[in-house]
mmCIF file of C-alpha atoms in Angstrom:
data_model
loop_
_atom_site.group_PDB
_atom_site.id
_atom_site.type_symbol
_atom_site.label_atom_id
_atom_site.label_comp_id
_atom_site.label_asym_id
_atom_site.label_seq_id
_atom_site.Cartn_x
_atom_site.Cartn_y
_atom_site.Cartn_z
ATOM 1 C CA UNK P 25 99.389 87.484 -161.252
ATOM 2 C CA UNK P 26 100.518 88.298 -164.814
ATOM 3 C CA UNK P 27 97.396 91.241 -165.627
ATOM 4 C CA UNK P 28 98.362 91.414 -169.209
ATOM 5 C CA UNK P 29 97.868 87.424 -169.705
ATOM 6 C CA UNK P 30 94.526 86.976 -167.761
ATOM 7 C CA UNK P 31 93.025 90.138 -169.188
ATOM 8 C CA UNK P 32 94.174 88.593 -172.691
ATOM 9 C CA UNK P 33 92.989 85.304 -172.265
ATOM 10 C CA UNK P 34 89.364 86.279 -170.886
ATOM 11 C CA UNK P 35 89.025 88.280 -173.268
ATOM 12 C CA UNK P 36 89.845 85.456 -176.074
ATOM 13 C CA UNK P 37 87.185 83.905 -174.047
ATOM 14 C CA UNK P 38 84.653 86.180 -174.569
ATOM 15 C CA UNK P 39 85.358 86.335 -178.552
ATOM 16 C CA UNK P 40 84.852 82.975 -179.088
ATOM 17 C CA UNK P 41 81.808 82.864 -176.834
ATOM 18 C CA UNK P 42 80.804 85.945 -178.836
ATOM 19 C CA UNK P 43 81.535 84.307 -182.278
ATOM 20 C CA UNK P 44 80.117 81.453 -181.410
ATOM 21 C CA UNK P 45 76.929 83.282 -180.485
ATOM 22 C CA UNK P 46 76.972 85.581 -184.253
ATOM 23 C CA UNK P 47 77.394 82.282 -186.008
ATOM 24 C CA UNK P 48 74.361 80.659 -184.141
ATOM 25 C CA UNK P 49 72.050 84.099 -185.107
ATOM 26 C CA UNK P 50 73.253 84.023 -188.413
ATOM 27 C CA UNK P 51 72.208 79.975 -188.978
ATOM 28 C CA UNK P 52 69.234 79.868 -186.925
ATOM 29 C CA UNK P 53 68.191 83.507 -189.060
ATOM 30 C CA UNK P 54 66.953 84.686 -185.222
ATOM 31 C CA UNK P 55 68.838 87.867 -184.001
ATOM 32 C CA UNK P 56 66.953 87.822 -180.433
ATOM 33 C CA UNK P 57 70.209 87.512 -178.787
ATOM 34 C CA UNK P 58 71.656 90.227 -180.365
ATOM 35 C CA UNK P 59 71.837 92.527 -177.504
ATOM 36 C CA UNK P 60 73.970 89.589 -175.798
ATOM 37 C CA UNK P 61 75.991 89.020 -178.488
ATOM 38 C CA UNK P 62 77.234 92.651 -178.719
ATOM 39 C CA UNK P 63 77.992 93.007 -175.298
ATOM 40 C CA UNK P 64 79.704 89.767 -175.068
ATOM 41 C CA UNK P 65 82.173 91.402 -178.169
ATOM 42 C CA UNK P 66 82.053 94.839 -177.214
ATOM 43 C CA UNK P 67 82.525 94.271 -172.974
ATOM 44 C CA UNK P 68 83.913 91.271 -173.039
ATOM 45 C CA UNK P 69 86.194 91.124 -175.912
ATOM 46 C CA UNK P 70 87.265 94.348 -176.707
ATOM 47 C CA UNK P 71 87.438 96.347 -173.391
ATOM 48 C CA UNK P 72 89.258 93.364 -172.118
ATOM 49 C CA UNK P 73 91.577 92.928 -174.768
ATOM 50 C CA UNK P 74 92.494 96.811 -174.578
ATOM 51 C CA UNK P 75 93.359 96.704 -170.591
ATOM 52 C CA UNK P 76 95.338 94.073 -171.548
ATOM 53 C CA UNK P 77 97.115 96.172 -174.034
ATOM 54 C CA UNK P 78 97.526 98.965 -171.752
ATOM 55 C CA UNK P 79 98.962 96.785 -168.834
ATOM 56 C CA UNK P 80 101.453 95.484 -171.573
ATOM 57 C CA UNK P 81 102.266 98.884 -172.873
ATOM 58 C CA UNK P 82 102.858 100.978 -169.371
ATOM 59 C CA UNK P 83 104.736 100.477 -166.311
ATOM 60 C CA UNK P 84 101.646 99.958 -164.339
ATOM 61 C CA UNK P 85 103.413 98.622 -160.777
ATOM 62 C CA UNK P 86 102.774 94.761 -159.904
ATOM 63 C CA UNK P 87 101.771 95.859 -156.540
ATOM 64 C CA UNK P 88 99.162 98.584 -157.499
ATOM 65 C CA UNK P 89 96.177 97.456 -155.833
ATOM 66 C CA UNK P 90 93.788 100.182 -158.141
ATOM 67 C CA UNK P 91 95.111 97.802 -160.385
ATOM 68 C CA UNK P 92 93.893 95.021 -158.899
ATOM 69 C CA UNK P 93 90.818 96.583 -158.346
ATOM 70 C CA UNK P 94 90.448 97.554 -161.844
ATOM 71 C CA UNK P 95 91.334 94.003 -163.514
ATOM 72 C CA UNK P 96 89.115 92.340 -160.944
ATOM 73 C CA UNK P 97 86.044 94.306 -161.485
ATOM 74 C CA UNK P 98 86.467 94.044 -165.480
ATOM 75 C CA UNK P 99 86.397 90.554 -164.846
ATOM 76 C CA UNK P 100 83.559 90.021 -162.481
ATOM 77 C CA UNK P 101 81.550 93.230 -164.118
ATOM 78 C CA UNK P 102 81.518 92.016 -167.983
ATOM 79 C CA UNK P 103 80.386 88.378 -166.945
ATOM 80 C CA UNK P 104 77.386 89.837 -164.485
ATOM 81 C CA UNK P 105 76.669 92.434 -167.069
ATOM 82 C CA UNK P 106 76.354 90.285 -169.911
ATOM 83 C CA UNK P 107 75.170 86.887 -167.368
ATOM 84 C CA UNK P 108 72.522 89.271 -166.255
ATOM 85 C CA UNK P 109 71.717 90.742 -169.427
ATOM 86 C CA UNK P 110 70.792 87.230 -170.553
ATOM 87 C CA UNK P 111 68.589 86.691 -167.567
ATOM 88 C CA UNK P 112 66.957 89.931 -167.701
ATOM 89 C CA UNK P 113 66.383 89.449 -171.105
ATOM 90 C CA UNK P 114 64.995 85.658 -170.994
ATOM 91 C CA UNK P 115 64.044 85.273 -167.807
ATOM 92 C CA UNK P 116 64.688 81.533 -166.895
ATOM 93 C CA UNK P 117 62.276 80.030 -164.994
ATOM 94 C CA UNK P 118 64.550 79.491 -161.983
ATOM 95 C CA UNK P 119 65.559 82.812 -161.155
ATOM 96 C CA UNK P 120 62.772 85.325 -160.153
ATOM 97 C CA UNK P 121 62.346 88.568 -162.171
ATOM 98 C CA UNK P 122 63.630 90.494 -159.462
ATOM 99 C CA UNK P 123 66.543 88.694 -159.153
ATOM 100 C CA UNK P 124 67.317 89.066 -162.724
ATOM 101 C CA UNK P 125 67.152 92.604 -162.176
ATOM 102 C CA UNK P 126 69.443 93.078 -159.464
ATOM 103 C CA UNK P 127 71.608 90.873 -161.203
ATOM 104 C CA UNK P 128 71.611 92.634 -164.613
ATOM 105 C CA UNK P 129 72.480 96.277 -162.368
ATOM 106 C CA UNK P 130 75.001 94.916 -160.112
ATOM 107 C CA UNK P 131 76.952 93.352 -163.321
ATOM 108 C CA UNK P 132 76.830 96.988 -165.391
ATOM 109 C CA UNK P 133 78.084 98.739 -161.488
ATOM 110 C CA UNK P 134 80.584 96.428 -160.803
ATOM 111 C CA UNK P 135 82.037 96.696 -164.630
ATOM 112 C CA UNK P 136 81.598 100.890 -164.211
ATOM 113 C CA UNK P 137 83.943 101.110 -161.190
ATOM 114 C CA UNK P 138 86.021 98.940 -163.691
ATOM 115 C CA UNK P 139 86.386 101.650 -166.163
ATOM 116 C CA UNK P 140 86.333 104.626 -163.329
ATOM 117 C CA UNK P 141 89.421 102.783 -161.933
ATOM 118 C CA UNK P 142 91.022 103.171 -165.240
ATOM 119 C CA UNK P 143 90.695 106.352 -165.876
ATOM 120 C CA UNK P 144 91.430 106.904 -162.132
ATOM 121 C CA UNK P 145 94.846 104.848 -163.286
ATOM 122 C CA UNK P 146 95.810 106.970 -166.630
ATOM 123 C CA UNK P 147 95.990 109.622 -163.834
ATOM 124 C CA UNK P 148 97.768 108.747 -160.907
ATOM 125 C CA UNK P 149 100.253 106.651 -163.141
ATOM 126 C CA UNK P 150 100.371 109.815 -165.620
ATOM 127 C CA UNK P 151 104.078 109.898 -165.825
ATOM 128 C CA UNK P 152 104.132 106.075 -167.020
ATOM 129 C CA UNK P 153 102.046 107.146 -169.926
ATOM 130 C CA UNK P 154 104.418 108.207 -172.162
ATOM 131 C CA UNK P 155 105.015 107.894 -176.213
ATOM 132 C CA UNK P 156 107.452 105.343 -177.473
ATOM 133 C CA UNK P 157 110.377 107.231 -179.334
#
């Protein structure tokens, strides 16, 4: 798996879901999804897009399954945060409050062992991590 290209492409996912979503706020003149929308850009988008970068930039080994991990649980943990977020948030009829709730705190744990994996990463691959001359 190419980590550089999936990270990047989710991520262009997630800006023109995010986009998408301003634009809608803007012309409707509602901001109650807001809090969705800046996830979406901020969790989705960005953090994506800069794992992406930093997979691009270092010699990060093909085979390192923290890696894995790490891509992985960005993946999974910035759709459940910002999938739960919405449900928490709106509450669809379908899904029972408590549900929502799990739903919503699974996403943000599952996207925070995301992030400690990366910094767990900038440190045992430390001597990858070097300036460009």
């Amino acid at each position: 798996m190419n980590r550089t290209k999936f990270l990047l492409r989710t991520s262009a996912i997630y800006a023109v879901i995010g986009v998408f979503m301003g634009g809608h706020m803007a012309g409707a003149g509602s901001y109650m999804f807001r809090a969705i929308h800046a996830h979406i850009l901020v969790v989705g988008w960005l953090s994506l897009f800069a794992f992406a970068v930093f997979y691009a930039l270092f010699a990060i080994p093909k085979k390192s399954k923290l890696a894995m991990v790490q891509v992985w649980s960005a993946v999974f943990g910035s759709f459940g945060l910002t999938a739960g977020m919405w449900m928490y948030y709106f509450q669809p009829e379908w899904a029972p409050g408590l549900f929502n709730l799990i739903f919503y705190i699974a996403g943000g744990s599952v996207l925070m062992i995301s992030f400690f994996a990366f910094l767990i990463l900038t440190f045992v691959y430390g001597k990858q991590l070097t300036d460009k001359q």
